[in-house]
mmCIF file of C-alpha atoms in Angstrom:
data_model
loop_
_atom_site.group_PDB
_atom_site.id
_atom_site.type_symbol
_atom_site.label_atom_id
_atom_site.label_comp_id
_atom_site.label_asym_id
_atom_site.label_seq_id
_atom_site.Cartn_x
_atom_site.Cartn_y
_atom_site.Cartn_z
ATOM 1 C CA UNK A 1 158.531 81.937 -148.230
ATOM 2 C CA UNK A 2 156.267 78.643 -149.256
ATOM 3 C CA UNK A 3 157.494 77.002 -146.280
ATOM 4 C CA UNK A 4 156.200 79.541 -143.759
ATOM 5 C CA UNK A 5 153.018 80.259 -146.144
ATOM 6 C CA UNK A 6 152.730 76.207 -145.339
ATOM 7 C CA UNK A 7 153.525 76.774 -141.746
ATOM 8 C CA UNK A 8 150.701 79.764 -141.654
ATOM 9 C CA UNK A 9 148.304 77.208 -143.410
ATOM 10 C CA UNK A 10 148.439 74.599 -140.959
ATOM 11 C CA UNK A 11 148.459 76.378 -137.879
ATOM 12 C CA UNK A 12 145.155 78.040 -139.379
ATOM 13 C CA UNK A 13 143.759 74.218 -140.002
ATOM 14 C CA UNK A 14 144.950 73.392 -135.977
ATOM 15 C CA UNK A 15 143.365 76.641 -135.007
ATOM 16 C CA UNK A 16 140.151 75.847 -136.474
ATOM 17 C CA UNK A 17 139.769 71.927 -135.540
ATOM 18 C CA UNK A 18 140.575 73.792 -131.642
ATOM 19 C CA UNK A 19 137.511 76.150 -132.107
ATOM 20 C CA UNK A 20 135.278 73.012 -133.511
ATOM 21 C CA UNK A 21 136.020 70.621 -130.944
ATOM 22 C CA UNK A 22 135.935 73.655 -127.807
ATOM 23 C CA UNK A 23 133.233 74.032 -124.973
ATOM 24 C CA UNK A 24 130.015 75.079 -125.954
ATOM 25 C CA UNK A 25 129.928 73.164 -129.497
ATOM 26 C CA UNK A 26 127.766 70.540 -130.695
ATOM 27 C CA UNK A 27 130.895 68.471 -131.268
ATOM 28 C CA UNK A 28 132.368 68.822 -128.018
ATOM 29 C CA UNK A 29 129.198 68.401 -126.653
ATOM 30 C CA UNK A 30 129.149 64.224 -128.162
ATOM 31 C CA UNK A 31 133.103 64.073 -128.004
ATOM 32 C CA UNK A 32 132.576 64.719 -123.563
ATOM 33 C CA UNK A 33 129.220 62.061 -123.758
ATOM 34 C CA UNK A 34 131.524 59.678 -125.050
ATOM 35 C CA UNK A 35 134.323 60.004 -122.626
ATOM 36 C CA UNK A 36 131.599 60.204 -119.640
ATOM 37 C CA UNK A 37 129.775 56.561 -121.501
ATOM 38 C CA UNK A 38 133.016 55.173 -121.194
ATOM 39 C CA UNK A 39 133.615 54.820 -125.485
ATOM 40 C CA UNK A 40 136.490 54.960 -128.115
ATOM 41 C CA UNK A 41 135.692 56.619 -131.124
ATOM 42 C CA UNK A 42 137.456 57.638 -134.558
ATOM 43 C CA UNK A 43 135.425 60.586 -136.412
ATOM 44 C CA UNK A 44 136.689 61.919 -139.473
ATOM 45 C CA UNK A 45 135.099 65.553 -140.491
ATOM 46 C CA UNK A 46 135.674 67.135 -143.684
ATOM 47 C CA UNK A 47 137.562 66.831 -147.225
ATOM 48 C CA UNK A 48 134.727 64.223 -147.298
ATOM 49 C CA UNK A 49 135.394 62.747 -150.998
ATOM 50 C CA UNK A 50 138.985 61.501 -150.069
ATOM 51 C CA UNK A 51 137.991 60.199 -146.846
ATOM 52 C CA UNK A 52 135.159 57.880 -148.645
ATOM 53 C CA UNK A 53 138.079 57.102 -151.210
ATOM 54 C CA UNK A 54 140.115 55.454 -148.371
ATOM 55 C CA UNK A 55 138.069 53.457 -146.962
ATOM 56 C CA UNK A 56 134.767 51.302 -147.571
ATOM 57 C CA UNK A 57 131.619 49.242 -146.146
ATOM 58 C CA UNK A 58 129.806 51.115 -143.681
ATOM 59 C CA UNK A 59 126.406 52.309 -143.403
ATOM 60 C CA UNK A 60 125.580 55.495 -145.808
ATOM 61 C CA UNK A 61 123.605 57.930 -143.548
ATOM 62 C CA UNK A 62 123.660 61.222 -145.064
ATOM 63 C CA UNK A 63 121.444 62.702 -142.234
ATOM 64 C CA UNK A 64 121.420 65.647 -140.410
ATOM 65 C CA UNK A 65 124.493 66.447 -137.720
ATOM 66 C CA UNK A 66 123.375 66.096 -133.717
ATOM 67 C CA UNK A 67 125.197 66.043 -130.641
ATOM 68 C CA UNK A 68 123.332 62.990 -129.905
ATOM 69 C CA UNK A 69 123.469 61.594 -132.910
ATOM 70 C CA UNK A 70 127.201 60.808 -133.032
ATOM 71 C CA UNK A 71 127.125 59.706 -129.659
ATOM 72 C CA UNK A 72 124.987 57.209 -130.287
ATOM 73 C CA UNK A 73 126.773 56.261 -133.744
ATOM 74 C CA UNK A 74 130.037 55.382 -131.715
ATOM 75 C CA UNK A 75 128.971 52.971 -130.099
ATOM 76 C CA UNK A 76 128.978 51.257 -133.050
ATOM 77 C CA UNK A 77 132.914 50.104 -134.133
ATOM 78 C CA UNK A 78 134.564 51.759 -137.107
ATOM 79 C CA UNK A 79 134.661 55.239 -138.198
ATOM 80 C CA UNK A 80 132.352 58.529 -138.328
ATOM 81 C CA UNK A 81 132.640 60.515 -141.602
ATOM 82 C CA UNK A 82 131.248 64.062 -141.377
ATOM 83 C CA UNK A 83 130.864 66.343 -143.650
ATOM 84 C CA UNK A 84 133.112 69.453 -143.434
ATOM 85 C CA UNK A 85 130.466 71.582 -141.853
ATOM 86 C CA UNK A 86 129.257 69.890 -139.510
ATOM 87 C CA UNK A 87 126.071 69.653 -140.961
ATOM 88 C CA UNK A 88 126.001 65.932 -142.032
ATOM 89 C CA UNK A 89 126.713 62.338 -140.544
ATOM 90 C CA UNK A 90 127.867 60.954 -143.807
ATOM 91 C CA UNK A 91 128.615 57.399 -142.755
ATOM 92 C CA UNK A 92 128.617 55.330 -139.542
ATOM 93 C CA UNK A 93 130.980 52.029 -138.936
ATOM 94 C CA UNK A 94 132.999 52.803 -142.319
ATOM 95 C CA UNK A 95 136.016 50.998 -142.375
ATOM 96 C CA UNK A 96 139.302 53.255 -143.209
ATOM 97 C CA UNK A 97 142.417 52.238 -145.210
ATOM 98 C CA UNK A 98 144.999 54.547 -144.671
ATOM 99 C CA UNK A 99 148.321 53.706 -146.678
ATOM 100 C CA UNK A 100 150.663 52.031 -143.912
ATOM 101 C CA UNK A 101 153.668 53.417 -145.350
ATOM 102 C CA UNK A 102 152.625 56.838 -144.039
ATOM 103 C CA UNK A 103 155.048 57.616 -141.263
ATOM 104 C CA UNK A 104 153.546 57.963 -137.536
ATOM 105 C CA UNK A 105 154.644 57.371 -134.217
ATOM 106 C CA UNK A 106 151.481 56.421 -132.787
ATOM 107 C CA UNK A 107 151.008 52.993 -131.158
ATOM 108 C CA UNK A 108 147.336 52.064 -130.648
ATOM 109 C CA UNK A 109 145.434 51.138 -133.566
ATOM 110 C CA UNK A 110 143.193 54.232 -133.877
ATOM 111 C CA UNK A 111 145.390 56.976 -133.052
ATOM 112 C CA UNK A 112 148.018 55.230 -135.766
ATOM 113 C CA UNK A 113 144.774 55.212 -138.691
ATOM 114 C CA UNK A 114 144.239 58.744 -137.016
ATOM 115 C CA UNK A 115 146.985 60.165 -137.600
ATOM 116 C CA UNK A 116 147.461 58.693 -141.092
ATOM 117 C CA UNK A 117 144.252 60.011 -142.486
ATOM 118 C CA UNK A 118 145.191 62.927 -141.162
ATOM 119 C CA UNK A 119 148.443 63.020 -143.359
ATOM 120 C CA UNK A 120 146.752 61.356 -146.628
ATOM 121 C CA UNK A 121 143.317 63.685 -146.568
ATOM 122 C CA UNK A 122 142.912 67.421 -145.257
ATOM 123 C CA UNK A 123 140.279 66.276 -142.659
ATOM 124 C CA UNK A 124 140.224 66.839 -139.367
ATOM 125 C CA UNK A 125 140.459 63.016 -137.521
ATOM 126 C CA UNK A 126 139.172 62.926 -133.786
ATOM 127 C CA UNK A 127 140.285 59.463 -131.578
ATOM 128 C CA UNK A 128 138.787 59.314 -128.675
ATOM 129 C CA UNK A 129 140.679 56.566 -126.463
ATOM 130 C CA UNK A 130 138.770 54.499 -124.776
ATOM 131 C CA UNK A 131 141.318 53.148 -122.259
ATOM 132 C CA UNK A 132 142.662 56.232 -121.579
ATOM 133 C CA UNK A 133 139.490 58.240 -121.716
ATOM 134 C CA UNK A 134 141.584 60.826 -123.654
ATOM 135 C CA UNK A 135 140.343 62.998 -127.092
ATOM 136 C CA UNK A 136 142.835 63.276 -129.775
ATOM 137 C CA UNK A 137 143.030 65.432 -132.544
ATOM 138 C CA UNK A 138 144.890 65.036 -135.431
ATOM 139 C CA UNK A 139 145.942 67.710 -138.315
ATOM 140 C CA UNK A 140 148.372 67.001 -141.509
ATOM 141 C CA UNK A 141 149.608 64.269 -138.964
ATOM 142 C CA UNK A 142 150.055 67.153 -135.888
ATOM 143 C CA UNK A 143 148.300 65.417 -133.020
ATOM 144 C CA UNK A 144 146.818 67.660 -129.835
ATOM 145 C CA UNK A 145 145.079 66.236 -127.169
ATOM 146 C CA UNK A 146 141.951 68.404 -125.974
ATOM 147 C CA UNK A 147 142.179 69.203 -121.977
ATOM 148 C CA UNK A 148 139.614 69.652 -119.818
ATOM 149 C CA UNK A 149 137.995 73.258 -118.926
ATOM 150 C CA UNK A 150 139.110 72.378 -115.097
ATOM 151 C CA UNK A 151 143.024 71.885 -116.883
ATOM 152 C CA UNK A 152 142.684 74.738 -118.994
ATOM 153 C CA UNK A 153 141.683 76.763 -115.556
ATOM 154 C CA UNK A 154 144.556 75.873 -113.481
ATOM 155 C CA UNK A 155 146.953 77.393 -116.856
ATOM 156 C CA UNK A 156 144.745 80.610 -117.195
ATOM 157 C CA UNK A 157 144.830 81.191 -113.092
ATOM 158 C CA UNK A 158 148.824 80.900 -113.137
ATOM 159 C CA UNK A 159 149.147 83.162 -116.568
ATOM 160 C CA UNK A 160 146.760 85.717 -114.912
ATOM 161 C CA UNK A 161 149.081 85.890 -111.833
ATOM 162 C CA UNK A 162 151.935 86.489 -113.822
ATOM 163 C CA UNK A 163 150.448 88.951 -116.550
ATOM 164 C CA UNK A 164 149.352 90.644 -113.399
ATOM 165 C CA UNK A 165 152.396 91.534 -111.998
ATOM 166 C CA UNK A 166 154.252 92.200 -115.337
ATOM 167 C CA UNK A 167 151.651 94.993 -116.084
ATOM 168 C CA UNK A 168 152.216 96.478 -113.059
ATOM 169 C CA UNK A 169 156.263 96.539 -113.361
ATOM 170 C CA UNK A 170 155.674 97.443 -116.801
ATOM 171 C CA UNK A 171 153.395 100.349 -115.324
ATOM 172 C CA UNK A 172 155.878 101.455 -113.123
ATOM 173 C CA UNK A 173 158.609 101.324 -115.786
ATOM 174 C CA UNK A 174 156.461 103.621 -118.324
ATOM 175 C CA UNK A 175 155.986 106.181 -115.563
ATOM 176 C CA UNK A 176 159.812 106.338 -114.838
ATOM 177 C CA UNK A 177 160.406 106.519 -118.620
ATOM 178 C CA UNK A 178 158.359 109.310 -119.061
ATOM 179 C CA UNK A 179 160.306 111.354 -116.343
ATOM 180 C CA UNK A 180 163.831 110.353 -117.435
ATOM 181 C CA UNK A 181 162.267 111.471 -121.057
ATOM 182 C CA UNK A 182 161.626 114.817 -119.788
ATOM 183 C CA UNK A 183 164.714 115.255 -118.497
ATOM 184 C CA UNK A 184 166.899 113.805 -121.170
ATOM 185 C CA UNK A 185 168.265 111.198 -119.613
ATOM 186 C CA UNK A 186 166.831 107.843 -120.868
ATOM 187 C CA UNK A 187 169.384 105.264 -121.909
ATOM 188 C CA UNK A 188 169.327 102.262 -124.370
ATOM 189 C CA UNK A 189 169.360 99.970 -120.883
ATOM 190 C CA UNK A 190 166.412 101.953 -119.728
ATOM 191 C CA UNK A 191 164.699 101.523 -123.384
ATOM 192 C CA UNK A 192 165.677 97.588 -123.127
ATOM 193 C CA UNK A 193 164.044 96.893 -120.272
ATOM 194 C CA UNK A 194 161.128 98.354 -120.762
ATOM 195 C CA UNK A 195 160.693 96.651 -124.322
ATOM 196 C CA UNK A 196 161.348 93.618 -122.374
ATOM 197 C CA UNK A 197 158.354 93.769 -120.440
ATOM 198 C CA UNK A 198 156.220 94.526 -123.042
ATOM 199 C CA UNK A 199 156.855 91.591 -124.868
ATOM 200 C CA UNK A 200 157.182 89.073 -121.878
ATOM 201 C CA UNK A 201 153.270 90.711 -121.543
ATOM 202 C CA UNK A 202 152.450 90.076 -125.153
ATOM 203 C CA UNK A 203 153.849 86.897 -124.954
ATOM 204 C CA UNK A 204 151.489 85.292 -122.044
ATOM 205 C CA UNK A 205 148.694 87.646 -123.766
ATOM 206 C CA UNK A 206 149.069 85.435 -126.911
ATOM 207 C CA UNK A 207 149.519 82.001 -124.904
ATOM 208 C CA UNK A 208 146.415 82.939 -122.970
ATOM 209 C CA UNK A 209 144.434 83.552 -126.424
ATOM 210 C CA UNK A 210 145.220 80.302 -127.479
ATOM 211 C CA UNK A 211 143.850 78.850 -124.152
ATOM 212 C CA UNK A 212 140.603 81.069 -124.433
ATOM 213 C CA UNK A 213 140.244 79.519 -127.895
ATOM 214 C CA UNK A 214 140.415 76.577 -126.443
ATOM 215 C CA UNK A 215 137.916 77.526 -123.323
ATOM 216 C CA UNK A 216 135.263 78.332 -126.180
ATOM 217 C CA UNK A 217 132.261 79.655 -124.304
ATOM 218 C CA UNK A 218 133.530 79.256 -121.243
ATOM 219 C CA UNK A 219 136.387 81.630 -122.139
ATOM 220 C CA UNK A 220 134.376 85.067 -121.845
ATOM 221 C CA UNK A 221 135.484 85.719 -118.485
ATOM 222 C CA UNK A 222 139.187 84.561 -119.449
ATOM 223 C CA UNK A 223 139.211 87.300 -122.462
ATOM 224 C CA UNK A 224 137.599 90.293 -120.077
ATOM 225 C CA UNK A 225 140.637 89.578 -117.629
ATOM 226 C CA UNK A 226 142.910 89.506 -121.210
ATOM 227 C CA UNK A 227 141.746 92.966 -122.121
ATOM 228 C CA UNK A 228 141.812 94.449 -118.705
ATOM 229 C CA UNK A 229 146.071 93.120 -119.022
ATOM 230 C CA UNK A 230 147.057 94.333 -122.634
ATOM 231 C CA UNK A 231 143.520 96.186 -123.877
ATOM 232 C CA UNK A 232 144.986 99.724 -124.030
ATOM 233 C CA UNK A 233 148.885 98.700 -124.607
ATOM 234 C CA UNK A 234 149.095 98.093 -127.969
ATOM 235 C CA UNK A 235 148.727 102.066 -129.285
ATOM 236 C CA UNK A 236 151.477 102.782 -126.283
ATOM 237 C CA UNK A 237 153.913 100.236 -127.241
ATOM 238 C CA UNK A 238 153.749 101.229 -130.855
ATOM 239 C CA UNK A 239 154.359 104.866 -129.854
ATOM 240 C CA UNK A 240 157.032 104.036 -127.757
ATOM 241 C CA UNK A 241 158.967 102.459 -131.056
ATOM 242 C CA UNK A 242 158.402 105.181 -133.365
ATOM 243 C CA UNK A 243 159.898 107.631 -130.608
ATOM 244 C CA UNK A 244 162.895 105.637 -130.626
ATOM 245 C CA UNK A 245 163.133 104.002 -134.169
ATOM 246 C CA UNK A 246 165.909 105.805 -136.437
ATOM 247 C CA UNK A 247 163.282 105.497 -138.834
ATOM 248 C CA UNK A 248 159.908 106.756 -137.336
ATOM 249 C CA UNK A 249 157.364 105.708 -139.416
ATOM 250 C CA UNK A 250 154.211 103.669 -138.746
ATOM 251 C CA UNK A 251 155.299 101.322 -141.103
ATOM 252 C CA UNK A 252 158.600 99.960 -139.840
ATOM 253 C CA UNK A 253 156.971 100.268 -136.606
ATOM 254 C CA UNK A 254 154.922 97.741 -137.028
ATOM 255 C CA UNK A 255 158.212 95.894 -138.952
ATOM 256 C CA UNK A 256 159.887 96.318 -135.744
ATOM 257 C CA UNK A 257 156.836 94.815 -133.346
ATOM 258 C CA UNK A 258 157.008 91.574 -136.199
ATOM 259 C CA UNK A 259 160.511 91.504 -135.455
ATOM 260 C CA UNK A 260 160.178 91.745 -131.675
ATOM 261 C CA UNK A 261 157.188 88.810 -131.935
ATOM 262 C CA UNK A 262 159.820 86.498 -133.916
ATOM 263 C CA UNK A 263 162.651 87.281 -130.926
ATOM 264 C CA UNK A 264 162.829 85.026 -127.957
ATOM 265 C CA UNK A 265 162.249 87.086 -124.660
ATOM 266 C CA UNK A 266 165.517 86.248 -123.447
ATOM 267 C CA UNK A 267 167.023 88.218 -126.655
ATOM 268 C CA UNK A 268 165.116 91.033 -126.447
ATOM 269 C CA UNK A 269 166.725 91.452 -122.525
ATOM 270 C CA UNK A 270 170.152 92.245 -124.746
ATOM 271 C CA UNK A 271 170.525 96.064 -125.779
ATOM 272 C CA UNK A 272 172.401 95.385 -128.700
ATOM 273 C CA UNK A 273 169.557 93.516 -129.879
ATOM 274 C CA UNK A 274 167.052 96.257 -129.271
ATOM 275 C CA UNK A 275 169.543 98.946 -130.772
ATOM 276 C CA UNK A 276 169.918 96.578 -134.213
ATOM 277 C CA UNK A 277 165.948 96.618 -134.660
ATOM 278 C CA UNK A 278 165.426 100.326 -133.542
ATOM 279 C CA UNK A 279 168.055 101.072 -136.493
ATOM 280 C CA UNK A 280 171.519 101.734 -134.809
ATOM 281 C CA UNK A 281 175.057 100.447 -134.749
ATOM 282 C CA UNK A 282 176.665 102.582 -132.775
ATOM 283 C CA UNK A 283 174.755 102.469 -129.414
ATOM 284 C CA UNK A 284 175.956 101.308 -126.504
ATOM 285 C CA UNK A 285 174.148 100.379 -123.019
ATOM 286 C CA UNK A 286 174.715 103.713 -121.708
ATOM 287 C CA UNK A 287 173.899 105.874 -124.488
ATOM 288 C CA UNK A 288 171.316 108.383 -124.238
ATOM 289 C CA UNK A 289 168.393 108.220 -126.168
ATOM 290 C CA UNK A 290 166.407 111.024 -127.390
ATOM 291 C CA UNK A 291 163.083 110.416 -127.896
ATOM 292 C CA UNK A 292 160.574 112.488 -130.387
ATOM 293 C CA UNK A 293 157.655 112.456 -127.736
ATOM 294 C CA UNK A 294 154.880 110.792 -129.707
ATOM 295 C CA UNK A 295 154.043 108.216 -126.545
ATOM 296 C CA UNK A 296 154.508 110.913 -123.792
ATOM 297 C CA UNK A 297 152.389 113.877 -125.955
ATOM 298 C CA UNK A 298 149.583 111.516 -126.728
ATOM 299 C CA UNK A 299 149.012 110.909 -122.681
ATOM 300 C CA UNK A 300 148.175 114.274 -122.180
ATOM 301 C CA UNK A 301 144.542 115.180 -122.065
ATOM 302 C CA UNK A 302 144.547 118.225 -124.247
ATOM 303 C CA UNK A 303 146.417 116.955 -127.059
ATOM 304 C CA UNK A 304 144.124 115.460 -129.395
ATOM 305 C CA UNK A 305 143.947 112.293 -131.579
ATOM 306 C CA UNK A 306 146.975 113.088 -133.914
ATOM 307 C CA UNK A 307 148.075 116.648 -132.656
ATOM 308 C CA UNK A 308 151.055 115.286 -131.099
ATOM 309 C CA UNK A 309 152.483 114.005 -134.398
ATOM 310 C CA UNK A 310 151.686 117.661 -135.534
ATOM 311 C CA UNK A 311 153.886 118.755 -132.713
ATOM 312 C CA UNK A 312 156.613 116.788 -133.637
ATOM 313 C CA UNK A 313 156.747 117.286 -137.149
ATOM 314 C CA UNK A 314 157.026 121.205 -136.163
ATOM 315 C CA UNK A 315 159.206 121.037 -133.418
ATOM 316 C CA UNK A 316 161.395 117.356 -133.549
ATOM 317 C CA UNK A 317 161.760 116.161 -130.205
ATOM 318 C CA UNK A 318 160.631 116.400 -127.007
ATOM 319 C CA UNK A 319 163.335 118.227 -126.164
ATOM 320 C CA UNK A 320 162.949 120.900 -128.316
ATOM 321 C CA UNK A 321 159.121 120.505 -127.431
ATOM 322 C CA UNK A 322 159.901 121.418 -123.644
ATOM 323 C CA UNK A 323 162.481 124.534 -124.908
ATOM 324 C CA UNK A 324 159.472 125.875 -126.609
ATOM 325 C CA UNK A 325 157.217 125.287 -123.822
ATOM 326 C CA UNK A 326 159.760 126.673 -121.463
ATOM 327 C CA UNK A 327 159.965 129.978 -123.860
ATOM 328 C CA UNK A 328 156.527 130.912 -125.119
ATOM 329 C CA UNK A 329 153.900 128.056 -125.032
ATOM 330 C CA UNK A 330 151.666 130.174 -127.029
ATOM 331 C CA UNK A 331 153.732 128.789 -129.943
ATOM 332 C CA UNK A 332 152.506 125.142 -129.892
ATOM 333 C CA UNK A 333 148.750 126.973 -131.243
ATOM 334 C CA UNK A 334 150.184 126.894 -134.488
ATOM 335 C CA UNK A 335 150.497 122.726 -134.279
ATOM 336 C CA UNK A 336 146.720 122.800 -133.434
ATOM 337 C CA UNK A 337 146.913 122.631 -129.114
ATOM 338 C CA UNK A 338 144.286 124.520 -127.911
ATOM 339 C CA UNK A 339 145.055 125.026 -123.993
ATOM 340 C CA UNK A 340 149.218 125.145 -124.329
ATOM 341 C CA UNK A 341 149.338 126.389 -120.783
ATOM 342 C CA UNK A 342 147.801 122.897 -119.710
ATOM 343 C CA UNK A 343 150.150 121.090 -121.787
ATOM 344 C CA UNK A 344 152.828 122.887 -120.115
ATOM 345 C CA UNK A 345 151.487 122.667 -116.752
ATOM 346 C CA UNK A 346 151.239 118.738 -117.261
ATOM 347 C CA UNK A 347 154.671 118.326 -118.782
ATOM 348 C CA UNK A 348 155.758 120.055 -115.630
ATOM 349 C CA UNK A 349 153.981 117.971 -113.020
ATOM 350 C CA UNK A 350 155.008 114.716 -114.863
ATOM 351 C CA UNK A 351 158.596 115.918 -114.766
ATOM 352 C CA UNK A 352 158.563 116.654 -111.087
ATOM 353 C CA UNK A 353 160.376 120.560 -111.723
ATOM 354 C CA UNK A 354 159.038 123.489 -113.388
ATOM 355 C CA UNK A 355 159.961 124.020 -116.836
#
């Protein structure tokens, strides 16, 4: 448990030095001036008190935080010490000492007093490279190097092409499942597949918000196209569990989707797999699963936020749902639909034969 709490902590401290040194910020703003004047650079921003402690000399500033400020700062040699909000230029041309037993594999003499500082102080350390005309950033020793909005393009332009046309096989696979639910004849392979999908979507939906975090403002497009892809999945999906799950609730649904996130793709494509987390043993490829209806209910017009769980808890399954239907659709009143013959008249169309 600590070491994924630790795990969780860090990628939080990653996450935010990628929002502080994005597009659009003041930081990245100086960090691209000094790349395009041809500079190196080593800026250290925050836990401010232990960065002074390891190093010395310098010039004490202590004035306000600018774009151009910094730039201009660089160009003399040593190292910038910011204060943790970027609201302060601390000290200019301040010499670090970094303990050189702390382990790195960095070569060059900045990125190895980089990535050091990074390990002995909870500040975020920037080398820019000179030579390589390259930004750096180091974390707790982690080191990422900051691509250009043209490279972070040509990633979101191939991810969009394929979230593209897994939402539309994954549209075309919810449309089948609803018939074969209607007519009792989905199996665990059917159910495995279309889980599959869903998760190879949520998948690139969570690389591509990483790469919009790192777009910053230039992302905005980038997260329209996101929500266009997975905006009105998520309630689906979740449905689509809890009509399957031997336990039903919202609460190991949402177990279940944790599980799925922690499950390479390539496992969730195995229906034994599937079957363990939806609660079974004893299913096979080929046995047929009965869902309750929740996802299927909840895409009709007339039932209302919540009525379909009504319907369930008063009738059990879809199944039973489409006997009733098929008998007297008056009945479903009593679970709060107020046009039955619609519901019935939609159930019929999406089954393709009259019920």
């Amino acid at each position: 448990m600590q070491a994924k709490r630790n795990k969780t902590d860090l990628q939080e401290r990653i996450d935010s030095a990628i929002r502080m040194t994005a597009p659009g910020t003041a930081l990245r703003h100086a960090l691209d001036m000094i790349i395009a004047g041809h500079m190196g650079a080593l800026i250290c921003v925050g836990d401010e008190k232990k960065v002074l402690d390891s190093g010395n000399d310098g010039f004490p500033l202590n004035i306000s935080f600018t774009a151009n400020r910094l730039f201009e700062l660089c160009k003399m040699d040593g190292a910038i010490v910011v204060d943790r909000g970027l609201t302060q230029i601390l000290r200019a041309n301040y010499h670090l000492n970094p303990d050189p037993g702390l382990p790195t594999t960095e070569t060059g003499m900045r990125h190895r007093t980089a990535a050091r500082m990074s390990l002995l102080t909870k500040a975020t350390v920037i080398s820019v490279s000179e030579r390589r005309q390259a930004i750096n950033v180091f974390v707790d020793g982690h080191r990422y190097q900051l691509k250009t909005v043209t490279e972070l393009m040509s990633s979101v332009n191939q991810l969009v092409m394929a979230m593209q046309s897994t939402r539309e096989a994954l549209d075309r696979r919810l449309v089948r499942l609803t018939s074969l639910e209607l007519n009792n004849q989905v199996t665990l392979a059917d159910l495995t597949e279309t889980f599959y999908l869903f998760e190879v979507l949520t998948t690139a939906g969570e690389e591509l918000d990483r790469i919009i975090m790192q777009l910053g403002t230039e992302g905005r497009t980038v997260q329209m196209q996101h929500e266009e892809f997975l905006g009105d999945l998520d309630d689906e999906y979740t449905l689509m569990i809890r009509d399957y799950a031997a336990d039903s609730s919202e609460e190991n649904a949402d177990a279940i989707r944790r599980a799925l996130d922690d499950t390479a793709n390539s496992q969730v494509h195995k229906a034994s797999n599937i079957a363990r987390l939806l609660g079974y043993t004893d299913r096979r490829e080929d046995s047929v699963m009965t869902p309750l209806g929740l996802r299927t209910l909840s895409n009709v017009s007339v039932v209302r936020e919540g009525i379909a769980e009504q319907i369930v808890d008063e009738y059990g399954s879809l199944q039973d749902i489409i006997d009733v239907i098929s008998d007297s659709p008056e009945r479903l009143e009593k679970a709060g639909v107020r046009n039955p013959s619609i519901l019935a008249d939609t159930l019929w169309r999406m089954r393709g034969t009259r019920l």
